[in-house]
Short mmCIF file of C-alpha atoms in Angstrom, two decimals:
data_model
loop_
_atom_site.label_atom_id
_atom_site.label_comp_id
_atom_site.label_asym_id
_atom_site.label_seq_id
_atom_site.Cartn_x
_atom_site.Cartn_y
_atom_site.Cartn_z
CA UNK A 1 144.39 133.42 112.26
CA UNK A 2 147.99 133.93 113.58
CA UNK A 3 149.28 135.57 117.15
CA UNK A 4 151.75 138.62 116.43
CA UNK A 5 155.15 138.24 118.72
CA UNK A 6 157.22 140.96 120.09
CA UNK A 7 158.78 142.97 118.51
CA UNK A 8 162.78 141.43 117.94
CA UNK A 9 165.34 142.61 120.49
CA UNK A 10 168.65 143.32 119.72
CA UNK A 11 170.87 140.16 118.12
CA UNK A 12 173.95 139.07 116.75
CA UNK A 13 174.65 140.44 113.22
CA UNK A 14 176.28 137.09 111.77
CA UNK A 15 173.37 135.04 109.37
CA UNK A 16 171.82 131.98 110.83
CA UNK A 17 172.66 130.39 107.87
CA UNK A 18 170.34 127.01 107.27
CA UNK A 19 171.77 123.44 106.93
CA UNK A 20 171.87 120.86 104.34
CA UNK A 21 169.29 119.29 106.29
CA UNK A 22 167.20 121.86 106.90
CA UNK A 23 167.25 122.57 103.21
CA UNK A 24 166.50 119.13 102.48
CA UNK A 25 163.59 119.42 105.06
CA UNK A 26 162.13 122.77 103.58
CA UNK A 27 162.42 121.59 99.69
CA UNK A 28 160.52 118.20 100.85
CA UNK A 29 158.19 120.27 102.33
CA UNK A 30 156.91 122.06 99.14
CA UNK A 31 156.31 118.04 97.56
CA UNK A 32 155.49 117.01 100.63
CA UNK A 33 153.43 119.43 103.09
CA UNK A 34 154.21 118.67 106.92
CA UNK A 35 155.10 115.10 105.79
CA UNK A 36 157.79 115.21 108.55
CA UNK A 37 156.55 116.61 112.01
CA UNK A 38 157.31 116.12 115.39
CA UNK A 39 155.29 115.83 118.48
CA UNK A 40 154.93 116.14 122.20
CA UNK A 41 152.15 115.22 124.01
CA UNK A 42 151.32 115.47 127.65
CA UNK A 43 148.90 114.01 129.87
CA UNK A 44 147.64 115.32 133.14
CA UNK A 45 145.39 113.86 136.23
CA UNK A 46 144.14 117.48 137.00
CA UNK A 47 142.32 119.77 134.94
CA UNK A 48 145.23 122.62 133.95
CA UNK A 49 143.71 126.35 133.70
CA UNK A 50 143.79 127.19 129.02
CA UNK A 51 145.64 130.23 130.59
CA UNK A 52 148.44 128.49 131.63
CA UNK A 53 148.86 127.43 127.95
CA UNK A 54 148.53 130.83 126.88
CA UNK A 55 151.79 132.17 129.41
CA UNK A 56 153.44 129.16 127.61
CA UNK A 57 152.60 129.67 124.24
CA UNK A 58 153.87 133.25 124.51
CA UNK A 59 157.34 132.09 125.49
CA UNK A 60 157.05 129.33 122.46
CA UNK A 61 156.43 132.19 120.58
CA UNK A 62 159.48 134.26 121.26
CA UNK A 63 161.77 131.21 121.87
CA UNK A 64 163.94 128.63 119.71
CA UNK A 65 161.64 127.38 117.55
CA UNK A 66 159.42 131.08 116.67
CA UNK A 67 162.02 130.75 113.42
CA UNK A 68 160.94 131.77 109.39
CA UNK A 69 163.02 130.98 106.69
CA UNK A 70 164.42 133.94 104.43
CA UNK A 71 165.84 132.81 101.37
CA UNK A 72 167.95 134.66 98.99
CA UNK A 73 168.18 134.81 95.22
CA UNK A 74 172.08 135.48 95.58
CA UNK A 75 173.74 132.31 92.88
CA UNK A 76 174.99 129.89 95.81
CA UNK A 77 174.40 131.48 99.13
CA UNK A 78 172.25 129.70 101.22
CA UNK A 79 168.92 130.93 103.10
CA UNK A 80 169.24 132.06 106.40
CA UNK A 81 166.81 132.06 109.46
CA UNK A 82 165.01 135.20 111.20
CA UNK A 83 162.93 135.05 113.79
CA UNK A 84 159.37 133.92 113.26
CA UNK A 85 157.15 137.74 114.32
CA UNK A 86 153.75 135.78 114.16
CA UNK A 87 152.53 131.78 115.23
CA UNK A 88 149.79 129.81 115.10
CA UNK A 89 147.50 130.43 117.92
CA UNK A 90 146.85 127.87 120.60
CA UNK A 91 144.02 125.44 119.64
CA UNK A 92 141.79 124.67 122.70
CA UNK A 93 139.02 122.20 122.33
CA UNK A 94 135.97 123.51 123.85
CA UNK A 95 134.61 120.01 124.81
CA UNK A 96 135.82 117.60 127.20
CA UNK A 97 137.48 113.96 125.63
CA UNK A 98 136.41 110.94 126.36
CA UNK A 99 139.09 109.01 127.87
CA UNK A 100 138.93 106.50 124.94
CA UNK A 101 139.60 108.99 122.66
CA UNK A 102 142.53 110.51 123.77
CA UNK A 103 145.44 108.31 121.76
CA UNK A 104 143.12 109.38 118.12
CA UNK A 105 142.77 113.36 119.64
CA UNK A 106 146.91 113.16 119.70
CA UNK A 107 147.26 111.26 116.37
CA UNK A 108 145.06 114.08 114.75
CA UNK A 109 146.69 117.16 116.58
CA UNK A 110 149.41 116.48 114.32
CA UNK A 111 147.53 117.00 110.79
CA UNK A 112 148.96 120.82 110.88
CA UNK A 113 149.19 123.17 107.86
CA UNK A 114 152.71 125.08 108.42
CA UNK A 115 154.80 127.48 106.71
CA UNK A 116 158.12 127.77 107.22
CA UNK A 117 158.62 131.23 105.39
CA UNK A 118 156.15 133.02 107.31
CA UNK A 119 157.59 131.10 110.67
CA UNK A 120 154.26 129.30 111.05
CA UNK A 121 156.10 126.04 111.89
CA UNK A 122 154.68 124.76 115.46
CA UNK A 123 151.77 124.56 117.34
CA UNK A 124 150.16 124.24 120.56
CA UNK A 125 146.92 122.50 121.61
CA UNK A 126 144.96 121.17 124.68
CA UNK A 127 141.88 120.14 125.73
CA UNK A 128 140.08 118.82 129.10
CA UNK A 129 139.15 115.06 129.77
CA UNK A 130 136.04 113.48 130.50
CA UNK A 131 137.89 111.73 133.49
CA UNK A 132 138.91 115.05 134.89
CA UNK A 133 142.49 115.51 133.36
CA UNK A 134 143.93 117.58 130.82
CA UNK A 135 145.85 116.33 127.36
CA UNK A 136 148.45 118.46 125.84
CA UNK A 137 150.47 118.54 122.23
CA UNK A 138 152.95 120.59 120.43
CA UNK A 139 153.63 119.65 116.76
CA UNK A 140 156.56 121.36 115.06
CA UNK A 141 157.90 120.53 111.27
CA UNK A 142 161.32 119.16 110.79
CA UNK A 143 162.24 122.41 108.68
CA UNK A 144 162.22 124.46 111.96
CA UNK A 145 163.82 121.69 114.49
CA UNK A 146 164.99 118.27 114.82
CA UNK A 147 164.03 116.12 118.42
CA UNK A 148 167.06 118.08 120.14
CA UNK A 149 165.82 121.26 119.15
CA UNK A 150 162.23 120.38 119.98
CA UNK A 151 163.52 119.78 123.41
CA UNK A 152 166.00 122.64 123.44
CA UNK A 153 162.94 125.16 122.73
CA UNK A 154 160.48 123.62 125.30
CA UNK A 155 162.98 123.66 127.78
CA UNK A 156 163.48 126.89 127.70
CA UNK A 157 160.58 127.84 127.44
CA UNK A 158 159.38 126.11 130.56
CA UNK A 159 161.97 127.02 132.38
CA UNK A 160 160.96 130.91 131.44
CA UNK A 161 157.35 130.10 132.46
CA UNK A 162 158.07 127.76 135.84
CA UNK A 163 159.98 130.86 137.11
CA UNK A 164 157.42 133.50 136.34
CA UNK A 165 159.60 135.00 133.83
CA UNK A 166 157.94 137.19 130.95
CA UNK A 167 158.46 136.18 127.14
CA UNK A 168 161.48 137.81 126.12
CA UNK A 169 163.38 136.95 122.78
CA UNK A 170 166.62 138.65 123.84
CA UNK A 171 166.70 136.74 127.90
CA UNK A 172 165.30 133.04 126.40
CA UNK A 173 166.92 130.81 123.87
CA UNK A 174 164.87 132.75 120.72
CA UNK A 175 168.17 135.05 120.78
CA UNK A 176 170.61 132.20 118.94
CA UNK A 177 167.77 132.04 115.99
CA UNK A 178 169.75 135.07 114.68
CA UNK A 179 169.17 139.02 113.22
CA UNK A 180 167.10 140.52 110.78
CA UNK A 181 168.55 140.60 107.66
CA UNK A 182 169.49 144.63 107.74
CA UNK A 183 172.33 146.44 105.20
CA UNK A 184 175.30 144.62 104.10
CA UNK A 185 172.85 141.37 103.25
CA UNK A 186 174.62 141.46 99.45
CA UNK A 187 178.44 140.87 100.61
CA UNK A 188 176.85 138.65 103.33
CA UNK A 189 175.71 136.36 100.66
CA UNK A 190 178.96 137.03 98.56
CA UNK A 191 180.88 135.70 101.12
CA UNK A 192 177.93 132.71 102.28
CA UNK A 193 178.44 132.19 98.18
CA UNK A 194 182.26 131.93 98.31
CA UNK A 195 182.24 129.58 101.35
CA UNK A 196 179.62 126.95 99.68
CA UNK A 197 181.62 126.83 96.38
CA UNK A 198 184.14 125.95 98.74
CA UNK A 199 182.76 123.48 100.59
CA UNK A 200 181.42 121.72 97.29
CA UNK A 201 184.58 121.23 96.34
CA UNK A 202 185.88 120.03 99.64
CA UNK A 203 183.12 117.77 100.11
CA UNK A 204 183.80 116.38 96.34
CA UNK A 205 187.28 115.88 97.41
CA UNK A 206 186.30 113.82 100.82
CA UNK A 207 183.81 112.08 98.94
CA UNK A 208 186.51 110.97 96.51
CA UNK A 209 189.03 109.72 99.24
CA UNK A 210 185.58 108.14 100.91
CA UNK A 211 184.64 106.43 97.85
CA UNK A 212 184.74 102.69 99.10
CA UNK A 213 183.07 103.41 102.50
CA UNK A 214 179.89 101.27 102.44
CA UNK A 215 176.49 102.06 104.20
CA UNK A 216 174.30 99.22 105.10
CA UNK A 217 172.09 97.71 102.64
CA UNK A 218 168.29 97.85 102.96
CA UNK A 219 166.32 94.98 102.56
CA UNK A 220 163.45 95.48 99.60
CA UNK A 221 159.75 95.10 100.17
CA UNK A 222 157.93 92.07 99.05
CA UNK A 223 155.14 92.92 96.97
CA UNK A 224 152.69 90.75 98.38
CA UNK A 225 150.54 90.25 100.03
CA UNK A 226 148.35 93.71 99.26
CA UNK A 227 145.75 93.65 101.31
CA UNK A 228 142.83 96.08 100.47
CA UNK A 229 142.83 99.64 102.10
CA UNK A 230 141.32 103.28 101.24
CA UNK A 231 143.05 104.97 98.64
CA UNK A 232 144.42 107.39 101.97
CA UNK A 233 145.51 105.57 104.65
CA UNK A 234 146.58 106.09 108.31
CA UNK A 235 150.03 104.10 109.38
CA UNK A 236 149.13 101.89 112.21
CA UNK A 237 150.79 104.12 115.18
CA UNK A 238 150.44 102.62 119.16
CA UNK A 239 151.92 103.92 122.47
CA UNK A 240 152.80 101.30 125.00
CA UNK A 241 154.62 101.74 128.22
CA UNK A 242 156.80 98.99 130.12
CA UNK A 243 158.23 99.34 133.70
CA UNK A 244 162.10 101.30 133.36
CA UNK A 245 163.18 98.46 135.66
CA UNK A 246 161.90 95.45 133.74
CA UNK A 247 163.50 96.72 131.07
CA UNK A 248 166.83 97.60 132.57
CA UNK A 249 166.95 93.98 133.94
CA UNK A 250 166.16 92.15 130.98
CA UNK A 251 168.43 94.00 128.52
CA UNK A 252 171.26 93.54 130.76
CA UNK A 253 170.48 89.36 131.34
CA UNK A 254 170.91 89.17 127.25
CA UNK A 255 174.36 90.87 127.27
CA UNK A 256 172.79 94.53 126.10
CA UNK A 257 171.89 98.25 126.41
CA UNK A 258 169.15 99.77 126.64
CA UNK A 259 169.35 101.19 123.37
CA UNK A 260 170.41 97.56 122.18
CA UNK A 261 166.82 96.25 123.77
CA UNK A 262 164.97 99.04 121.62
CA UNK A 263 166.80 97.64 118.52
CA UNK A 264 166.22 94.07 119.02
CA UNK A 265 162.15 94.56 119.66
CA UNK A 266 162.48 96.75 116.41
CA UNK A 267 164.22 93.97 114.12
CA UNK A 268 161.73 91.23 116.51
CA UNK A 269 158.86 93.22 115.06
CA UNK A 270 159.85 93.54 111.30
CA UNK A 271 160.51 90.15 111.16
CA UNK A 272 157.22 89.03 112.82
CA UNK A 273 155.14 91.05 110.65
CA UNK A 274 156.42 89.05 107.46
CA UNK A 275 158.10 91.97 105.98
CA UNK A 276 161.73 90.29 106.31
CA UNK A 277 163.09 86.79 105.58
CA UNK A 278 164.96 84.35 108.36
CA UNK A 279 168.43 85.51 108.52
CA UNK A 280 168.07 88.97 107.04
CA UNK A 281 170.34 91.33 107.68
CA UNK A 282 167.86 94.77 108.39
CA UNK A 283 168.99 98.05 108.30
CA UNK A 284 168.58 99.88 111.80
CA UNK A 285 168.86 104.01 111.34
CA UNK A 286 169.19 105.25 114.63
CA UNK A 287 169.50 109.36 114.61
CA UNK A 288 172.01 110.94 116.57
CA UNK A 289 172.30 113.80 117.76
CA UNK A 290 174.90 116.58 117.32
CA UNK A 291 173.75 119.81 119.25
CA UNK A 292 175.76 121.58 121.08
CA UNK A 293 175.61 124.02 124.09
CA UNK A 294 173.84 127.19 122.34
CA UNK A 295 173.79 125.61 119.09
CA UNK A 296 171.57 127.31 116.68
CA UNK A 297 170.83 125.04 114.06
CA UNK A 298 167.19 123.92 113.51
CA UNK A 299 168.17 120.55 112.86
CA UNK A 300 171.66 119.09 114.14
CA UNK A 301 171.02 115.48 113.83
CA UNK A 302 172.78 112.95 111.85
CA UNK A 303 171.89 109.60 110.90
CA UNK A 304 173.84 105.70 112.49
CA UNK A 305 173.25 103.20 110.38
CA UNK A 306 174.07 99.42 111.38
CA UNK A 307 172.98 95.89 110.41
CA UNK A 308 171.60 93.57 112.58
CA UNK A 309 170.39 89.88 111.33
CA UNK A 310 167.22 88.37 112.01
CA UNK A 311 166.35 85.27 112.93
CA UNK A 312 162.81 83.85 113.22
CA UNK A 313 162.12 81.86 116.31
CA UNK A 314 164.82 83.75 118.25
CA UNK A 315 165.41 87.10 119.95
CA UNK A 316 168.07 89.47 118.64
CA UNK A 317 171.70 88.83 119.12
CA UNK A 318 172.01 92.21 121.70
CA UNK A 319 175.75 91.94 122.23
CA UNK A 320 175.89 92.39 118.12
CA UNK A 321 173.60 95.30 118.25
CA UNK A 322 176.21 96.40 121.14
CA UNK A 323 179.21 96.19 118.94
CA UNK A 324 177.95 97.28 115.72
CA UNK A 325 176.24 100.65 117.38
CA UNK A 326 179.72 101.26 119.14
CA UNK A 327 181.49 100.77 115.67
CA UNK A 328 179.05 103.04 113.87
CA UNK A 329 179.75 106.07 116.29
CA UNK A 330 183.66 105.48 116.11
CA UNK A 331 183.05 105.09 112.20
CA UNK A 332 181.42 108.79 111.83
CA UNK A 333 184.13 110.39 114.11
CA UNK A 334 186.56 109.91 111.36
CA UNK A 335 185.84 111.36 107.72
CA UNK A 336 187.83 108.93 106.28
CA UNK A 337 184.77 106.28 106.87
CA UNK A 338 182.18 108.50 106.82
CA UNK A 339 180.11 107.71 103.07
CA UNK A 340 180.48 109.79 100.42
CA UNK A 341 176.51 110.74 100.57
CA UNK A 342 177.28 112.67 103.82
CA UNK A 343 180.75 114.59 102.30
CA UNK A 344 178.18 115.64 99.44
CA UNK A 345 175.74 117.78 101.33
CA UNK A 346 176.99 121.10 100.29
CA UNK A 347 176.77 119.57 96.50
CA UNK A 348 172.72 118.07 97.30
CA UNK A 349 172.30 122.34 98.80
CA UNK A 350 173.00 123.86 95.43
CA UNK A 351 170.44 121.50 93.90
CA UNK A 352 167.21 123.32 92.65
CA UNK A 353 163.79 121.90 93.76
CA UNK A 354 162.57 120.44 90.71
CA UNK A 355 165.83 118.09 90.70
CA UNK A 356 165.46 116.97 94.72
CA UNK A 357 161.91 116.48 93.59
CA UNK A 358 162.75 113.93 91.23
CA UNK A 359 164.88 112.42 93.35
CA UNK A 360 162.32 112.61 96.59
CA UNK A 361 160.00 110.40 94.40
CA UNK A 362 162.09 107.63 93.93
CA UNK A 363 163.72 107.46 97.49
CA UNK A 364 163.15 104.75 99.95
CA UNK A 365 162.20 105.58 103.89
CA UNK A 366 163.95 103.55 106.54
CA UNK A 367 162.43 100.17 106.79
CA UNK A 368 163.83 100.39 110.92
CA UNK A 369 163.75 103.54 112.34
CA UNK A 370 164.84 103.28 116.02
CA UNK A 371 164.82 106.72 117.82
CA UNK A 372 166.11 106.98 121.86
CA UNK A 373 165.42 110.04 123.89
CA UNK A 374 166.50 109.23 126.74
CA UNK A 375 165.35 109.95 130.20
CA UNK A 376 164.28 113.95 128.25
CA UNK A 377 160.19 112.89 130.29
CA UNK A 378 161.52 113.95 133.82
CA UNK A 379 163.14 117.67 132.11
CA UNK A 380 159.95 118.75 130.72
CA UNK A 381 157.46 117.17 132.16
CA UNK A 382 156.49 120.16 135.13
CA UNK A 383 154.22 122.47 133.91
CA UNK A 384 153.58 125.65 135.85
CA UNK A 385 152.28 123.70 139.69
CA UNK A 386 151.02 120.42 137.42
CA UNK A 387 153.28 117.53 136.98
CA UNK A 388 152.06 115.06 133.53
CA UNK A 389 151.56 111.72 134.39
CA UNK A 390 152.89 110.55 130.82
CA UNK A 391 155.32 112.53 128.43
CA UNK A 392 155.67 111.26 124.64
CA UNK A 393 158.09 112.47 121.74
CA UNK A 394 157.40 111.09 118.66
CA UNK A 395 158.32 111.96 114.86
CA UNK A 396 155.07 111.81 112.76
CA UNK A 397 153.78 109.69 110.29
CA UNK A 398 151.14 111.52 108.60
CA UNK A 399 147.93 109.80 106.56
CA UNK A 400 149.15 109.83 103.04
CA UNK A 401 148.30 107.86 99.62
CA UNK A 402 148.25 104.45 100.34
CA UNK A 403 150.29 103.28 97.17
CA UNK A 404 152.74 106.05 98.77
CA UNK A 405 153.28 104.16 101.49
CA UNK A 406 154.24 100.98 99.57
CA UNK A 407 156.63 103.03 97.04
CA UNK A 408 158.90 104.63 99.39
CA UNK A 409 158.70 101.50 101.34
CA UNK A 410 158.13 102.18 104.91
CA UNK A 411 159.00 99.91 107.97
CA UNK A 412 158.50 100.63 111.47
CA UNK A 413 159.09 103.36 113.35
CA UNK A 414 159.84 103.44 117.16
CA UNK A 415 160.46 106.61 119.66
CA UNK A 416 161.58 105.59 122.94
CA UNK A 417 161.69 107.68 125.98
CA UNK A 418 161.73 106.82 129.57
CA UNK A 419 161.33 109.16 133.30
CA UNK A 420 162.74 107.23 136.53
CA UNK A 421 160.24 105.04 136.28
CA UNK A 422 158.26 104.17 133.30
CA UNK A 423 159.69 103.43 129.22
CA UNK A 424 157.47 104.55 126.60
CA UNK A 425 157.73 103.99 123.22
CA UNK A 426 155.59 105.11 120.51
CA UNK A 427 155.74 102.31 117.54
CA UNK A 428 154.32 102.90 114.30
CA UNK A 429 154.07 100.82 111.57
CA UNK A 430 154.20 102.04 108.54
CA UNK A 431 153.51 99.23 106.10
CA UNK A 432 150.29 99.18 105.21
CA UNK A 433 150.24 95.03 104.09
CA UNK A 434 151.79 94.08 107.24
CA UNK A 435 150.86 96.68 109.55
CA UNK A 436 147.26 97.13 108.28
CA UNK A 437 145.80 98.22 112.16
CA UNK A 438 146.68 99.12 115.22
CA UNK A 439 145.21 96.24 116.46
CA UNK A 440 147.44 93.99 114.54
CA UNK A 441 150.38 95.87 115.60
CA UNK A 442 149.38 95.78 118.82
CA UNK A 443 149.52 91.91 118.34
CA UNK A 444 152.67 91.55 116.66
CA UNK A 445 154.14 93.84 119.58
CA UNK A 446 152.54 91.47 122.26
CA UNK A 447 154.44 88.62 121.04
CA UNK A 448 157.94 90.15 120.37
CA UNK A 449 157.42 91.62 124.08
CA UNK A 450 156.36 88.04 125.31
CA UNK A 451 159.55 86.22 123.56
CA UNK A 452 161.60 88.90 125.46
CA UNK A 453 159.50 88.69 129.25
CA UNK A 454 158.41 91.90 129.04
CA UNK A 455 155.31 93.19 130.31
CA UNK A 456 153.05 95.99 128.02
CA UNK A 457 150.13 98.51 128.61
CA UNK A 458 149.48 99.68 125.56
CA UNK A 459 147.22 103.09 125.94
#
């Protein structure tokens, strides 16, 4: 079953044209279904009226994210968005959770079948607690928004709703998703056409010039030990929460940021788990964001990766982290040092499926994925009269083939957000010989916390 929108007001008449990351997203998502999905989940002391949900799932559904994909059979011109005319309706479960079961009814909230050319790419859910409170999730695949568009849309959309405002496409931030594709689509894709054969061969060019820029190596994974799982397994995924100020005060006595802190417990954790060697240099990706005001790109994120060294026995060096994060950004302000992989988008746009495909299956995921949202709890977190006691953002891990796990070679995962008060961070750990439960993540992240003074509650 899907929910019909409004019908689509008036818009611009220049394509929404998709970007070499969403097209890597949507091609991934055809070998890989809603692989890559993000999620926010709320939860609430008081019980919120399903209703309220509904208001706000209309203005989801004619906002930033109600987005379908239309491609084109044009040689060269890209696919372009439209706005999504139908969603997946809001999923509300009829019977109240037991409080223990509230981190496992998030985890599966995100197991969502989506389409990105029909615009079925989010959804919303909810459901009552046993204790009295409410829990709340939205899912949406990476084809249809990075984190900053996540938050762009629910923004918005909340904003709309706070205010009493009715869903309107044309009045909310749905209008920068772009027009139907009406007359004139052929010499619009002539032109799209021309401009990507240009850009391949600019991009060839910079890559050329680029050619002895260096990335940061990745470390590989030892194959042992393999401990025995299902042949599907679930990546061991915890939320744990630490006091803003604690953490403040102890990145700041080692010479850090708190973005350095976040990296340090990340490298702490890899290197506790057994997965890395004393004095290993890991890889750290750590996504950045380049949305601007109005910016109507689904996904407008690029990647920062540095090298930080491990050392067993001791915390991370967060001065290091410090320098190397402040040369990365510096680095990717100038083309010049920018690697040739990133110059060669418009080249990796013109290749068909079957050949990303064949790539897809023999590329590695980050083995340190460190992802900071900032203080983005206190914008969202007021819904309708309710205020959420905790707000999470966190990019999925679905359950997947355990040998899958072990042949792209995932590492660990960790989405950090924070209100006035309170950091969370959702950690997930995506080995399956090192990170076999939650419970021993949960242990490993004890320790690393302990070596740094900090003090957990893990949900």
């Amino acid at each position: 079953m899907t929910v019909t929108a409004p019908a689509v007001a008036a818009a611009p008449t220049t394509l929404n044209r998709i970007t070499a990351d969403d097209d890597l997203f949507f091609k991934l998502h055809s070998l890989y279904p809603n692989a890559l999905v993000n999620q926010l989940a709320y939860r609430f002391d008081e019980r919120l009226d399903p209703e309220l949900l509904r208001r706000w799932h209309a203005h989801l559904a004619t906002g930033f994210i109600a987005r379908r994909i239309r491609t084109t059979r044009f040689p060269f011109a890209r696919a372009h968005w439209e706005p999504a005319t139908e969603s997946l309706p809001l999923v509300w479960s009829p019977t109240p959770l037991p409080d223990s079961e509230i981190l496992s009814w998030f985890l599966e909230q995100a197991a969502v079948e989506f389409d990105p050319a029909r615009g079925l790419v989010w959804q919303l859910a909810g459901a009552h607690t046993a204790s009295g409170g409410t829990v709340v999730t939205l899912v949406a695949s990476h084809v249809a928004c990075d984190g900053g568009g996540m938050m762009h849309a629910i923004v918005d959309a909340l904003d709309r709703l706070n205010r009493g405002a009715e869903p309107d496409r044309a009045a909310s931030a749905g209008r920068l998703v772009g027009p139907v594709a009406a007359g004139g689509r052929l010499a619009a894709d002539l032109g799209d056409a021309r401009a990507q054969l240009r850009a391949v061969a600019q991009g060839v060019r910079a890559a050329r010039r680029a050619r002895g820029v260096r990335e940061p190596a990745r470390n590989p994974r030892p194959a042992e030990p393999r401990l025995p799982h299902a042949p599907t397994w679930q990546a061991a995924e915890t939320i744990v929460q630490l006091e803003l100020a604690e953490w403040d005060a102890v990145a700041a006595a080692a010479g850090g940021t708190t973005n350095g802190l976040l990296v340090g417990v990340a490298v702490g954790l890899l290197g506790r788990s057994g997965r890395i060697t004393d004095g290993a240099d890991v890889r750290v990706d750590i996504p950045h964001s380049m949305r601007r005001p109005d910016d109507p790109r689904a996904n407008a994120t690029t990647g920062l990766p540095i090298s930080v060294t491990y050392r067993a026995g001791a915390r991370a060096d967060l001065p290091a982290i410090r320098a190397a994060l402040k040369a990365a950004g510096l680095a990717y302000q100038d083309p010049a040092t920018v690697p040739p992989i990133q110059h060669l988008q418009p080249v990796q746009m013109l290749l068909p499926k079957v050949v990303l495909h064949r790539f897809a299956r023999t590329a590695k995921a980050p083995e340190c994925l460190c992802t900071n949202m900032g203080r983005t709890a206190q914008n969202i977190a007021v819904l309708g009269p309710h205020r959420a006691r905790d707000v999470i953002m966190r990019p999925v891990v679905n359950p997947g083939p355990v040998e899958l796990f072990r042949q792209v070679e995932v590492g660990v995962n960790l989405a950090f957000s924070c209100d006035d008060d309170t950091v969370t961070l959702v950690v997930t750990g995506g080995d399956p010989d090192r990170f076999p439960t939650r419970t021993a993540l949960q242990d490993l992240l004890r320790a690393e916390f302990a070596a740094w003074g900090l003090t957990p509650r893990f949900w």
